[in-house]
mmCIF file of C-alpha atoms and ligand atoms in Angstrom:
data_model
loop_
_atom_site.group_PDB
_atom_site.id
_atom_site.type_symbol
_atom_site.label_atom_id
_atom_site.label_comp_id
_atom_site.label_asym_id
_atom_site.label_seq_id
_atom_site.Cartn_x
_atom_site.Cartn_y
_atom_site.Cartn_z
ATOM 1 C CA MET A 293 -0.204 -11.842 -1.689
ATOM 2 C CA ILE A 294 1.783 -14.132 0.510
ATOM 3 C CA ARG A 295 2.764 -12.601 3.788
ATOM 4 C CA ALA A 296 4.301 -14.163 6.838
ATOM 5 C CA VAL A 297 6.478 -12.970 9.667
ATOM 6 C CA ALA A 298 8.960 -15.209 11.441
ATOM 7 C CA CYS A 299 8.158 -16.052 15.033
ATOM 8 C CA ASP A 300 10.312 -14.656 17.820
ATOM 9 C CA ASN A 301 8.970 -15.348 21.273
ATOM 10 C CA SER A 302 10.868 -12.568 23.038
ATOM 11 C CA HIS A 303 9.000 -10.088 20.844
ATOM 12 C CA ASP A 304 5.687 -11.803 21.552
ATOM 13 C CA ALA A 305 6.142 -11.454 25.262
ATOM 14 C CA SER A 306 7.200 -7.816 25.202
ATOM 15 C CA LEU A 307 4.578 -6.311 22.930
ATOM 16 C CA ALA A 308 1.831 -8.566 24.278
ATOM 17 C CA ALA A 309 2.815 -7.661 27.847
ATOM 18 C CA ARG A 310 2.763 -3.955 27.088
ATOM 19 C CA LEU A 311 -0.613 -4.195 25.382
ATOM 20 C CA ARG A 312 -1.987 -6.189 28.322
ATOM 21 C CA ALA A 313 -0.735 -3.549 30.781
ATOM 22 C CA ARG A 314 -2.262 -0.797 28.693
ATOM 23 C CA ILE A 315 -5.642 -2.551 28.530
ATOM 24 C CA ALA A 316 -5.546 -3.188 32.311
ATOM 25 C CA ARG A 317 -4.888 0.525 32.842
ATOM 26 C CA ASP A 318 -7.116 2.184 30.219
ATOM 27 C CA GLY A 319 -9.658 -0.470 29.232
ATOM 28 C CA PRO A 320 -10.150 -2.132 25.811
ATOM 29 C CA ILE A 321 -8.343 -0.558 22.823
ATOM 30 C CA ASN A 322 -9.722 -0.261 19.333
ATOM 31 C CA ILE A 323 -8.409 -2.345 16.436
ATOM 32 C CA GLU A 324 -6.646 0.688 14.976
ATOM 33 C CA THR A 325 -4.521 1.068 18.112
ATOM 34 C CA PHE A 326 -3.847 -2.667 18.249
ATOM 35 C CA MET A 327 -2.903 -2.871 14.555
ATOM 36 C CA GLU A 328 -0.689 0.203 14.743
ATOM 37 C CA ALA A 329 1.245 -1.289 17.659
ATOM 38 C CA CYS A 330 1.625 -4.634 15.896
ATOM 39 C CA LEU A 331 2.991 -3.067 12.703
ATOM 40 C CA THR A 332 4.921 0.031 13.674
ATOM 41 C CA ASP A 333 5.624 -0.069 17.439
ATOM 42 C CA ALA A 334 9.122 1.448 17.658
ATOM 43 C CA ALA A 335 10.649 -1.604 19.338
ATOM 44 C CA PHE A 336 8.509 -4.579 18.377
ATOM 45 C CA GLY A 337 6.425 -3.704 15.303
ATOM 46 C CA ALA A 338 6.440 -6.152 12.399
ATOM 47 C CA TYR A 339 7.975 -3.467 10.116
ATOM 48 C CA THR A 340 10.102 -1.689 12.692
ATOM 49 C CA SER A 341 11.952 -4.575 14.303
ATOM 50 C CA ARG A 342 12.725 -6.630 11.195
ATOM 51 C CA GLN A 343 12.735 -6.729 7.416
ATOM 52 C CA PRO A 344 9.753 -8.803 6.285
ATOM 53 C CA VAL A 345 9.555 -8.071 2.527
ATOM 54 C CA GLY A 346 10.958 -10.211 -0.290
ATOM 55 C CA ALA A 347 11.621 -13.762 -1.362
ATOM 56 C CA GLN A 348 13.960 -14.386 1.574
ATOM 57 C CA GLY A 349 11.685 -12.470 3.946
ATOM 58 C CA ASP A 350 8.141 -13.046 5.007
ATOM 59 C CA PHE A 351 5.881 -11.795 2.249
ATOM 60 C CA ILE A 352 6.108 -11.227 -1.479
ATOM 61 C CA THR A 353 4.927 -8.158 -3.330
ATOM 62 C CA ALA A 354 4.629 -7.316 -7.037
ATOM 63 C CA PRO A 355 8.003 -5.528 -7.396
ATOM 64 C CA GLU A 356 9.686 -8.528 -5.769
ATOM 65 C CA ILE A 357 7.984 -10.854 -8.254
ATOM 66 C CA SER A 358 8.928 -9.081 -11.492
ATOM 67 C CA GLN A 359 11.268 -6.206 -12.360
ATOM 68 C CA ILE A 360 8.784 -5.203 -15.067
ATOM 69 C CA PHE A 361 6.368 -3.931 -12.410
ATOM 70 C CA GLY A 362 8.682 -1.131 -11.228
ATOM 71 C CA GLU A 363 9.882 -0.420 -14.750
ATOM 72 C CA LEU A 364 6.335 0.154 -15.984
ATOM 73 C CA LEU A 365 5.486 2.391 -13.018
ATOM 74 C CA GLY A 366 8.699 4.311 -13.683
ATOM 75 C CA LEU A 367 7.634 4.869 -17.292
ATOM 76 C CA TRP A 368 4.134 5.748 -16.131
ATOM 77 C CA SER A 369 5.752 8.522 -14.068
ATOM 78 C CA VAL A 370 7.579 9.781 -17.175
ATOM 79 C CA ALA A 371 4.300 9.832 -19.128
ATOM 80 C CA VAL A 372 2.681 11.936 -16.376
ATOM 81 C CA TRP A 373 5.641 14.332 -16.361
ATOM 82 C CA GLN A 374 5.343 14.724 -20.134
ATOM 83 C CA SER A 375 1.591 15.283 -19.939
ATOM 84 C CA ILE A 376 2.071 18.206 -17.539
ATOM 85 C CA GLY A 377 4.550 19.921 -19.853
ATOM 86 C CA GLU A 378 7.839 18.481 -18.565
ATOM 87 C CA PRO A 379 8.352 20.775 -15.548
ATOM 88 C CA GLY A 380 11.985 21.471 -14.683
ATOM 89 C CA ALA A 381 11.657 19.788 -11.289
ATOM 90 C CA ILE A 382 9.329 17.019 -10.146
ATOM 91 C CA THR A 383 9.235 14.677 -7.163
ATOM 92 C CA MET A 384 8.357 11.017 -7.402
ATOM 93 C CA ALA A 385 7.309 9.893 -3.919
ATOM 94 C CA GLU A 386 6.999 6.223 -3.101
ATOM 95 C CA LEU A 387 4.858 5.475 -0.050
ATOM 96 C CA GLY A 388 6.047 2.472 1.992
ATOM 97 C CA PRO A 389 8.861 1.403 -0.352
ATOM 98 C CA GLY A 390 9.627 -1.954 1.329
ATOM 99 C CA ARG A 391 13.060 -3.035 0.068
ATOM 100 C CA GLY A 392 13.207 -0.207 -2.464
ATOM 101 C CA THR A 393 12.875 -2.600 -5.391
ATOM 102 C CA LEU A 394 10.111 -0.709 -7.198
ATOM 103 C CA THR A 395 12.132 2.516 -7.196
ATOM 104 C CA LYS A 396 15.283 0.646 -8.217
ATOM 105 C CA ASP A 397 13.483 -0.772 -11.257
ATOM 106 C CA ALA A 398 11.971 2.642 -12.056
ATOM 107 C CA LEU A 399 15.471 4.192 -11.962
ATOM 108 C CA ARG A 400 16.665 1.576 -14.469
ATOM 109 C CA ALA A 401 13.760 2.349 -16.806
ATOM 110 C CA TRP A 402 14.519 6.088 -16.603
ATOM 111 C CA ARG A 403 18.076 5.637 -17.875
ATOM 112 C CA GLY A 404 16.911 5.491 -21.473
ATOM 113 C CA VAL A 405 14.608 8.517 -21.157
ATOM 114 C CA PRO A 406 15.889 11.937 -22.262
ATOM 115 C CA LYS A 407 15.821 14.804 -19.703
ATOM 116 C CA PHE A 408 13.647 13.132 -17.056
ATOM 117 C CA PRO A 409 16.506 11.724 -14.894
ATOM 118 C CA GLU A 410 17.944 15.254 -14.528
ATOM 119 C CA ARG A 411 14.565 16.697 -13.502
ATOM 120 C CA VAL A 412 13.262 14.153 -11.024
ATOM 121 C CA SER A 413 14.008 13.650 -7.313
ATOM 122 C CA VAL A 414 12.762 10.626 -5.424
ATOM 123 C CA ALA A 415 11.162 10.857 -1.962
ATOM 124 C CA LEU A 416 10.903 7.634 0.004
ATOM 125 C CA ILE A 417 8.171 7.785 2.645
ATOM 126 C CA GLU A 418 8.999 5.261 5.328
ATOM 127 C CA THR A 419 8.319 5.034 9.082
ATOM 128 C CA SER A 420 10.569 2.087 9.799
ATOM 129 C CA PRO A 421 14.301 2.817 10.250
ATOM 130 C CA VAL A 422 15.015 -0.853 9.508
ATOM 131 C CA MET A 423 13.266 -0.645 6.148
ATOM 132 C CA ALA A 424 14.842 2.743 5.348
ATOM 133 C CA GLU A 425 18.278 1.186 5.856
ATOM 134 C CA VAL A 426 17.455 -1.631 3.432
ATOM 135 C CA GLN A 427 16.208 0.946 0.897
ATOM 136 C CA ARG A 428 19.446 2.955 1.214
ATOM 137 C CA LYS A 429 21.448 -0.158 0.320
ATOM 138 C CA THR A 430 19.206 -1.105 -2.600
ATOM 139 C CA LEU A 431 19.389 2.408 -4.025
ATOM 140 C CA GLU A 432 22.982 3.341 -3.232
ATOM 141 C CA GLU A 433 23.945 3.605 -6.897
ATOM 142 C CA SER A 434 21.163 5.994 -7.800
ATOM 143 C CA ARG A 435 22.187 8.964 -9.910
ATOM 144 C CA VAL A 436 18.883 10.640 -9.104
ATOM 145 C CA PRO A 437 18.693 12.575 -5.786
ATOM 146 C CA LEU A 438 16.952 10.583 -3.049
ATOM 147 C CA GLY A 439 15.417 11.756 0.224
ATOM 148 C CA TRP A 440 13.792 9.866 3.102
ATOM 149 C CA TYR A 441 10.765 11.233 4.964
ATOM 150 C CA ALA A 442 8.542 9.823 7.712
ATOM 151 C CA ALA A 443 5.421 11.287 6.097
ATOM 152 C CA LEU A 444 4.352 12.917 2.832
ATOM 153 C CA ASP A 445 3.767 16.277 4.598
ATOM 154 C CA ALA A 446 7.530 16.742 4.927
ATOM 155 C CA VAL A 447 8.239 16.406 1.182
ATOM 156 C CA PRO A 448 9.058 19.754 -0.539
ATOM 157 C CA GLU A 449 6.215 21.419 -2.443
ATOM 158 C CA GLY A 450 5.993 21.212 -6.249
ATOM 159 C CA PRO A 451 4.733 18.889 -8.986
ATOM 160 C CA LEU A 452 4.326 15.443 -7.470
ATOM 161 C CA ILE A 453 3.926 11.853 -8.592
ATOM 162 C CA VAL A 454 2.995 9.324 -5.892
ATOM 163 C CA LEU A 455 3.340 5.551 -6.139
ATOM 164 C CA ALA A 456 1.836 3.427 -3.367
ATOM 165 C CA ASN A 457 2.019 -0.333 -3.787
ATOM 166 C CA GLU A 458 0.662 -2.356 -0.859
ATOM 167 C CA PHE A 459 0.880 0.677 1.386
ATOM 168 C CA VAL A 460 -2.777 1.421 2.123
ATOM 169 C CA ASP A 461 -3.550 -2.166 3.221
ATOM 170 C CA ALA A 462 -1.078 -1.673 6.091
ATOM 171 C CA LEU A 463 -2.758 1.512 7.361
ATOM 172 C CA PRO A 464 -4.693 0.530 10.502
ATOM 173 C CA ILE A 465 -8.447 0.011 10.362
ATOM 174 C CA ARG A 466 -11.333 0.343 12.813
ATOM 175 C CA GLN A 467 -14.236 -2.087 12.792
ATOM 176 C CA PHE A 468 -17.866 -1.340 13.658
ATOM 177 C CA VAL A 469 -20.656 -3.851 14.056
ATOM 178 C CA ARG A 470 -24.356 -3.241 13.531
ATOM 179 C CA ARG A 471 -26.506 -3.871 16.607
ATOM 180 C CA GLY A 472 -30.177 -3.031 16.263
ATOM 181 C CA VAL A 473 -30.339 0.449 14.751
ATOM 182 C CA ALA A 474 -26.944 1.503 16.097
ATOM 183 C CA TRP A 475 -23.267 0.753 15.603
ATOM 184 C CA ARG A 476 -20.848 -0.620 18.203
ATOM 185 C CA GLU A 477 -17.080 -0.613 17.816
ATOM 186 C CA ARG A 478 -15.090 -3.850 17.964
ATOM 187 C CA LEU A 479 -12.408 -3.504 20.636
ATOM 188 C CA VAL A 480 -9.516 -5.651 21.785
ATOM 189 C CA THR A 481 -9.339 -6.735 25.419
ATOM 190 C CA THR A 482 -7.725 -9.544 27.407
ATOM 191 C CA ASP A 483 -9.310 -12.797 28.556
ATOM 192 C CA ASN A 484 -8.578 -14.464 31.874
ATOM 193 C CA LYS A 485 -5.763 -16.532 30.318
ATOM 194 C CA GLY A 486 -3.815 -13.477 29.144
ATOM 195 C CA GLY A 487 -4.860 -13.811 25.496
ATOM 196 C CA PHE A 488 -6.554 -11.117 23.420
ATOM 197 C CA VAL A 489 -10.233 -11.244 22.484
ATOM 198 C CA LEU A 490 -12.730 -8.966 20.784
ATOM 199 C CA VAL A 491 -15.550 -7.227 22.622
ATOM 200 C CA GLU A 492 -18.009 -4.595 21.515
ATOM 201 C CA GLY A 493 -18.048 -1.081 22.925
ATOM 202 C CA PRO A 494 -19.821 2.213 22.307
ATOM 203 C CA ALA A 495 -19.290 3.881 18.925
ATOM 204 C CA SER A 496 -19.870 7.487 18.054
ATOM 205 C CA GLN A 497 -18.667 7.969 14.503
ATOM 206 C CA PRO A 498 -20.948 10.488 12.806
ATOM 207 C CA GLU A 499 -19.867 9.335 9.330
ATOM 208 C CA LEU A 500 -21.362 5.922 10.052
ATOM 209 C CA THR A 501 -24.863 7.361 10.030
ATOM 210 C CA ASP A 502 -24.510 8.000 6.245
ATOM 211 C CA LEU A 503 -25.327 4.351 5.655
ATOM 212 C CA GLY A 504 -28.919 4.696 6.831
ATOM 213 C CA ASP A 505 -30.865 2.132 8.837
ATOM 214 C CA ALA A 506 -31.204 -0.635 6.253
ATOM 215 C CA VAL A 507 -28.142 -2.520 7.445
ATOM 216 C CA ALA A 508 -28.267 -6.189 8.438
ATOM 217 C CA GLU A 509 -27.859 -7.084 12.098
ATOM 218 C CA GLY A 510 -24.237 -8.027 12.773
ATOM 219 C CA ALA A 511 -22.862 -6.382 9.600
ATOM 220 C CA ILE A 512 -19.241 -5.281 10.013
ATOM 221 C CA LEU A 513 -18.030 -1.978 8.626
ATOM 222 C CA GLU A 514 -14.348 -1.117 8.352
ATOM 223 C CA THR A 515 -12.904 2.395 8.256
ATOM 224 C CA ARG A 516 -9.305 3.531 7.794
ATOM 225 C CA PRO A 517 -8.782 6.852 9.587
ATOM 226 C CA ALA A 518 -5.174 7.471 8.426
ATOM 227 C CA LEU A 519 -6.287 7.362 4.809
ATOM 228 C CA ASP A 520 -8.259 10.558 5.265
ATOM 229 C CA GLY A 521 -5.146 12.476 6.310
ATOM 230 C CA LEU A 522 -3.282 11.128 3.294
ATOM 231 C CA LEU A 523 -6.051 12.106 0.864
ATOM 232 C CA ARG A 524 -6.253 15.567 2.427
ATOM 233 C CA GLU A 525 -2.533 15.989 1.871
ATOM 234 C CA PHE A 526 -2.961 14.904 -1.772
ATOM 235 C CA ALA A 527 -5.805 17.405 -2.166
ATOM 236 C CA ARG A 528 -3.860 20.229 -0.508
ATOM 237 C CA ARG A 529 -0.910 19.676 -2.837
ATOM 238 C CA ALA A 530 -3.164 19.184 -5.862
ATOM 239 C CA SER A 531 -4.707 22.618 -5.263
ATOM 240 C CA ARG A 532 -1.246 24.230 -5.737
ATOM 241 C CA ASP A 533 0.697 22.023 -8.167
ATOM 242 C CA PRO A 534 0.070 19.163 -10.603
ATOM 243 C CA LEU A 535 -0.285 15.838 -8.777
ATOM 244 C CA ALA A 536 -0.825 12.271 -9.948
ATOM 245 C CA ALA A 537 -0.998 9.365 -7.504
ATOM 246 C CA LEU A 538 -1.240 5.668 -8.237
ATOM 247 C CA ILE A 539 -2.645 3.453 -5.500
ATOM 248 C CA ILE A 540 -2.194 -0.271 -6.018
ATOM 249 C CA ASP A 541 -3.479 -2.705 -3.470
ATOM 250 C CA TYR A 542 -5.645 -5.689 -2.843
ATOM 251 C CA GLY A 543 -9.268 -5.016 -2.123
ATOM 252 C CA HIS A 544 -12.750 -4.582 -3.496
ATOM 253 C CA ALA A 545 -14.040 -2.150 -6.113
ATOM 254 C CA GLU A 546 -17.612 -2.213 -4.767
ATOM 255 C CA PHE A 547 -18.575 -1.190 -1.264
ATOM 256 C CA GLY A 548 -19.136 -4.169 1.016
ATOM 257 C CA PHE A 549 -19.572 -5.076 4.661
ATOM 258 C CA GLY A 550 -17.376 -7.719 6.291
ATOM 259 C CA ASP A 551 -14.356 -8.456 8.438
ATOM 260 C CA THR A 552 -11.245 -8.423 6.236
ATOM 261 C CA LEU A 553 -8.572 -8.057 8.923
ATOM 262 C CA GLN A 554 -5.995 -10.735 8.283
ATOM 263 C CA ALA A 555 -2.766 -11.901 9.808
ATOM 264 C CA VAL A 556 -0.288 -14.029 7.956
ATOM 265 C CA ARG A 557 2.605 -15.721 9.625
ATOM 266 C CA ARG A 558 5.057 -18.147 8.031
ATOM 267 C CA HIS A 559 3.050 -18.158 4.783
ATOM 268 C CA ARG A 560 -0.129 -19.131 6.621
ATOM 269 C CA PHE A 561 -3.152 -17.241 7.796
ATOM 270 C CA ALA A 562 -3.081 -16.788 11.546
ATOM 271 C CA ASP A 563 -5.355 -15.350 14.226
ATOM 272 C CA PRO A 564 -4.855 -11.547 14.085
ATOM 273 C CA LEU A 565 -5.023 -11.316 17.880
ATOM 274 C CA THR A 566 -2.362 -13.913 18.609
ATOM 275 C CA ASN A 567 1.335 -13.068 18.624
ATOM 276 C CA PRO A 568 1.133 -9.265 18.370
ATOM 277 C CA GLY A 569 4.111 -7.844 16.469
ATOM 278 C CA ASN A 570 4.982 -11.164 14.891
ATOM 279 C CA ALA A 571 2.361 -11.400 12.207
ATOM 280 C CA ASP A 572 1.714 -9.050 9.350
ATOM 281 C CA LEU A 573 -1.705 -7.456 9.825
ATOM 282 C CA THR A 574 -3.514 -5.989 6.837
ATOM 283 C CA ALA A 575 -7.058 -5.404 5.662
ATOM 284 C CA HIS A 576 -8.648 -5.091 2.231
ATOM 285 C CA VAL A 577 -8.741 -1.659 0.673
ATOM 286 C CA ASP A 578 -12.247 -0.417 -0.043
ATOM 287 C CA PHE A 579 -11.671 1.244 -3.420
ATOM 288 C CA ALA A 580 -15.265 2.457 -3.632
ATOM 289 C CA GLU A 581 -14.883 4.431 -0.422
ATOM 290 C CA LEU A 582 -11.402 5.612 -1.402
ATOM 291 C CA THR A 583 -12.733 6.913 -4.714
ATOM 292 C CA ARG A 584 -15.711 8.599 -3.036
ATOM 293 C CA ARG A 585 -13.552 10.379 -0.468
ATOM 294 C CA ALA A 586 -10.912 11.451 -2.964
ATOM 295 C CA ALA A 587 -13.583 12.907 -5.257
ATOM 296 C CA ALA A 588 -15.230 14.704 -2.308
ATOM 297 C CA LEU A 589 -11.874 16.390 -1.640
ATOM 298 C CA GLY A 590 -11.709 17.665 -5.225
ATOM 299 C CA LEU A 591 -9.328 15.077 -6.674
ATOM 300 C CA THR A 592 -10.091 13.551 -10.075
ATOM 301 C CA THR A 593 -10.321 9.764 -9.910
ATOM 302 C CA HIS A 594 -9.466 7.274 -12.662
ATOM 303 C CA GLY A 595 -10.423 3.604 -12.360
ATOM 304 C CA PRO A 596 -9.991 1.442 -10.458
ATOM 305 C CA LEU A 597 -8.806 -1.122 -12.973
ATOM 306 C CA SER A 598 -7.803 -4.632 -12.029
ATOM 307 C CA GLN A 599 -4.010 -4.968 -11.784
ATOM 308 C CA GLY A 600 -4.066 -7.474 -14.669
ATOM 309 C CA GLU A 601 -5.869 -5.096 -17.008
ATOM 310 C CA PHE A 602 -3.740 -2.140 -15.908
ATOM 311 C CA LEU A 603 -0.445 -3.925 -16.555
ATOM 312 C CA LEU A 604 -1.581 -5.454 -19.846
ATOM 313 C CA LYS A 605 -2.696 -2.055 -21.119
ATOM 314 C CA LEU A 606 0.639 -0.541 -20.103
ATOM 315 C CA GLY A 607 2.375 -3.168 -22.249
ATOM 316 C CA ILE A 608 3.588 -5.811 -19.789
ATOM 317 C CA GLY A 609 3.207 -8.478 -22.511
ATOM 318 C CA GLU A 610 5.565 -6.692 -24.927
ATOM 319 C CA ARG A 611 8.154 -6.031 -22.223
ATOM 320 C CA ARG A 612 8.003 -9.668 -21.135
ATOM 321 C CA GLU A 613 8.730 -10.802 -24.709
ATOM 322 C CA ARG A 614 11.595 -8.327 -25.063
ATOM 323 C CA LEU A 615 13.200 -9.475 -21.803
ATOM 324 C CA ILE A 616 12.783 -13.149 -22.649
ATOM 325 C CA LYS A 617 14.588 -12.675 -25.993
ATOM 326 C CA SER A 618 17.828 -11.770 -24.228
ATOM 327 C CA ALA A 619 17.434 -14.311 -21.402
ATOM 328 C CA THR A 620 18.512 -17.932 -20.942
ATOM 329 C CA PRO A 621 15.661 -20.500 -21.122
ATOM 330 C CA ALA A 622 15.619 -20.793 -17.317
ATOM 331 C CA GLN A 623 15.538 -17.017 -16.867
ATOM 332 C CA GLY A 624 12.851 -16.815 -19.554
ATOM 333 C CA GLU A 625 10.663 -19.223 -17.613
ATOM 334 C CA ALA A 626 11.100 -17.188 -14.431
ATOM 335 C CA ILE A 627 10.237 -13.960 -16.265
ATOM 336 C CA ALA A 628 7.106 -15.518 -17.795
ATOM 337 C CA SER A 629 5.888 -17.035 -14.543
ATOM 338 C CA GLY A 630 6.467 -13.762 -12.652
ATOM 339 C CA VAL A 631 4.375 -11.849 -15.175
ATOM 340 C CA THR A 632 1.657 -14.499 -15.067
ATOM 341 C CA ARG A 633 1.498 -14.199 -11.305
ATOM 342 C CA LEU A 634 0.940 -10.450 -11.560
ATOM 343 C CA ILE A 635 -1.754 -10.537 -14.255
ATOM 344 C CA ASP A 636 -3.546 -13.890 -13.930
ATOM 345 C CA PRO A 637 -7.056 -13.291 -12.516
ATOM 346 C CA ARG A 638 -6.640 -16.371 -10.315
ATOM 347 C CA GLN A 639 -3.452 -14.967 -8.815
ATOM 348 C CA MET A 640 -2.874 -11.214 -8.289
ATOM 349 C CA GLY A 641 -4.475 -9.968 -11.501
ATOM 350 C CA MET A 642 -8.014 -9.539 -10.224
ATOM 351 C CA LEU A 643 -7.759 -9.136 -6.440
ATOM 352 C CA PHE A 644 -5.323 -6.249 -6.838
ATOM 353 C CA LYS A 645 -6.727 -2.965 -8.112
ATOM 354 C CA VAL A 646 -5.157 0.217 -9.425
ATOM 355 C CA LEU A 647 -6.658 3.648 -8.814
ATOM 356 C CA ALA A 648 -5.196 6.909 -10.095
ATOM 357 C CA LEU A 649 -5.912 10.263 -8.446
ATOM 358 C CA THR A 650 -4.969 13.512 -10.150
ATOM 359 C CA SER A 651 -5.238 17.224 -9.626
ATOM 360 C CA PHE A 652 -8.050 18.941 -11.483
ATOM 361 C CA GLY A 653 -7.394 19.547 -15.183
ATOM 362 C CA LEU A 654 -4.686 16.945 -15.720
ATOM 363 C CA ALA A 655 -4.960 14.633 -18.725
ATOM 364 C CA SER A 656 -6.078 11.117 -17.775
ATOM 365 C CA PRO A 657 -2.883 9.205 -17.074
ATOM 366 C CA PRO A 658 -2.208 6.011 -19.036
ATOM 367 C CA PRO A 659 -3.885 3.615 -19.401
ATOM 368 C CA PHE A 660 -7.025 5.333 -18.056
ATOM 369 C CA GLY A 661 -7.145 7.835 -20.898
ATOM 370 C CA PRO A 662 -7.536 7.320 -24.657
ATOM 371 C CA ALA A 663 -6.732 3.812 -25.885
ATOM 372 C CA ASN A 664 -3.524 2.738 -27.628
ATOM 373 C CA PHE A 665 -1.198 4.746 -25.441
ATOM 374 C CA THR A 666 2.301 3.311 -25.472
ATOM 375 C CA LEU A 667 4.954 4.038 -22.888
ATOM 376 C CA SER A 668 8.280 4.943 -24.406
ATOM 377 C CA SER A 669 11.565 3.835 -22.935
HETATM 378 N N1 SAH B 810 5.667 -1.159 -1.375
HETATM 379 C C1 SAH B 810 6.558 -2.218 -0.993
HETATM 380 C C2 SAH B 810 6.387 -2.709 0.448
HETATM 381 C C3 SAH B 810 5.005 -2.896 1.008
HETATM 382 S S1 SAH B 810 5.063 -3.317 2.736
HETATM 383 C C4 SAH B 810 6.457 -3.372 -1.964
HETATM 384 O O1 SAH B 810 5.582 -3.333 -2.801
HETATM 385 O O2 SAH B 810 7.266 -4.288 -1.891
HETATM 386 C C5 SAH B 810 4.587 -1.789 3.495
HETATM 387 C C6 SAH B 810 5.692 -0.751 3.592
HETATM 388 O O3 SAH B 810 5.132 0.412 4.178
HETATM 389 C C7 SAH B 810 6.887 -1.116 4.481
HETATM 390 O O4 SAH B 810 8.048 -0.520 3.917
HETATM 391 C C8 SAH B 810 6.515 -0.459 5.804
HETATM 392 O O5 SAH B 810 7.615 -0.267 6.645
HETATM 393 C C9 SAH B 810 5.885 0.818 5.319
HETATM 394 N N2 SAH B 810 4.915 1.470 6.208
HETATM 395 C C10 SAH B 810 3.929 0.880 6.920
HETATM 396 N N3 SAH B 810 3.165 1.815 7.535
HETATM 397 C C11 SAH B 810 3.685 3.023 7.192
HETATM 398 C C12 SAH B 810 3.324 4.376 7.484
HETATM 399 N N4 SAH B 810 2.287 4.649 8.262
HETATM 400 N N5 SAH B 810 4.063 5.366 6.932
HETATM 401 C C13 SAH B 810 5.131 5.094 6.117
HETATM 402 N N6 SAH B 810 5.505 3.823 5.802
HETATM 403 C C14 SAH B 810 4.800 2.807 6.334
#
């Protein structure tokens, strides 16, 4: 993933000044509070004050690299709908839709599918009014009903498909550090030059005690509180109606300690504490923990698979060849290199993982279920 946010000093001063005032008043803030302000502060957040996604923007995501990505996820949604008996109404919710490109490509793939386009409504879950406006433009020709919501809770009840590409990595994290036999929380405070620095403060997270005492001194543990609310909402819905969610993000499949908070600005890694609101802050998704929590809430988990394996099994190779046949040589090269970027283990193919969560009793969605499943279009 390449992410960078253009520098704008007026923003720096405002958000930094407000954070400094808050710290002077209330004391150090945790990383979750800091990250939330940097990304979604109503006036100066990296997503709320500008449009950072896409080739012309600040960071590139899979749907912006290849149209096949959204098309395959669109057809995946059709396969899920078929596997639950083709209900007369179903919602496809995209979490954090960026420029709306994934949904746009899914809509194109649905055109050739009988019945589904008349049964599906799309819910776009977006906090940023700036991004929602971009999505409205991208999707203005949709023949499928579209609705925008600030959170999944507001989406009407019923059978639900959820797609979340590079959404979870932007949910704020907390960091804890092992000191002796206890944990301390890493907090953000100011230094005497007005910059931001990390300090350690008291931590009282009961869930941290699950890890036992055999943890190395100085080990860093990351948690993502907002994810719990999201999984609970999945589980609540899954207890009433069929649900299938696909979470695609960069991260690790095995549990691990370590500091993964990263800021990228102008296509370069930057210090996460410098320039609040002007760098994109994300952290790796811990798929082991995600899977454990989802299962504890009664959801059935499938995978994770690496993004490369997932896309290959869904037939990205065949679709690439089909597209190239009707393209000019230059377009063909662009199509091939886009696909390579998504599946090559040295690029996004291995670092990115795909996890499916379903309500109890649903057939395993492709390609997690029986082999040789082909998506029809
Ligand atoms: N999925 C898109 C964009 C990823 S960037 C793509 O693949 O291109 C993250 C997106 O999530 C942005 O649209 C951002 O505005 C949105 N977002 C970030 N935090 C959010 C939150 N808490 N709730 C809803 N949307 C959020």
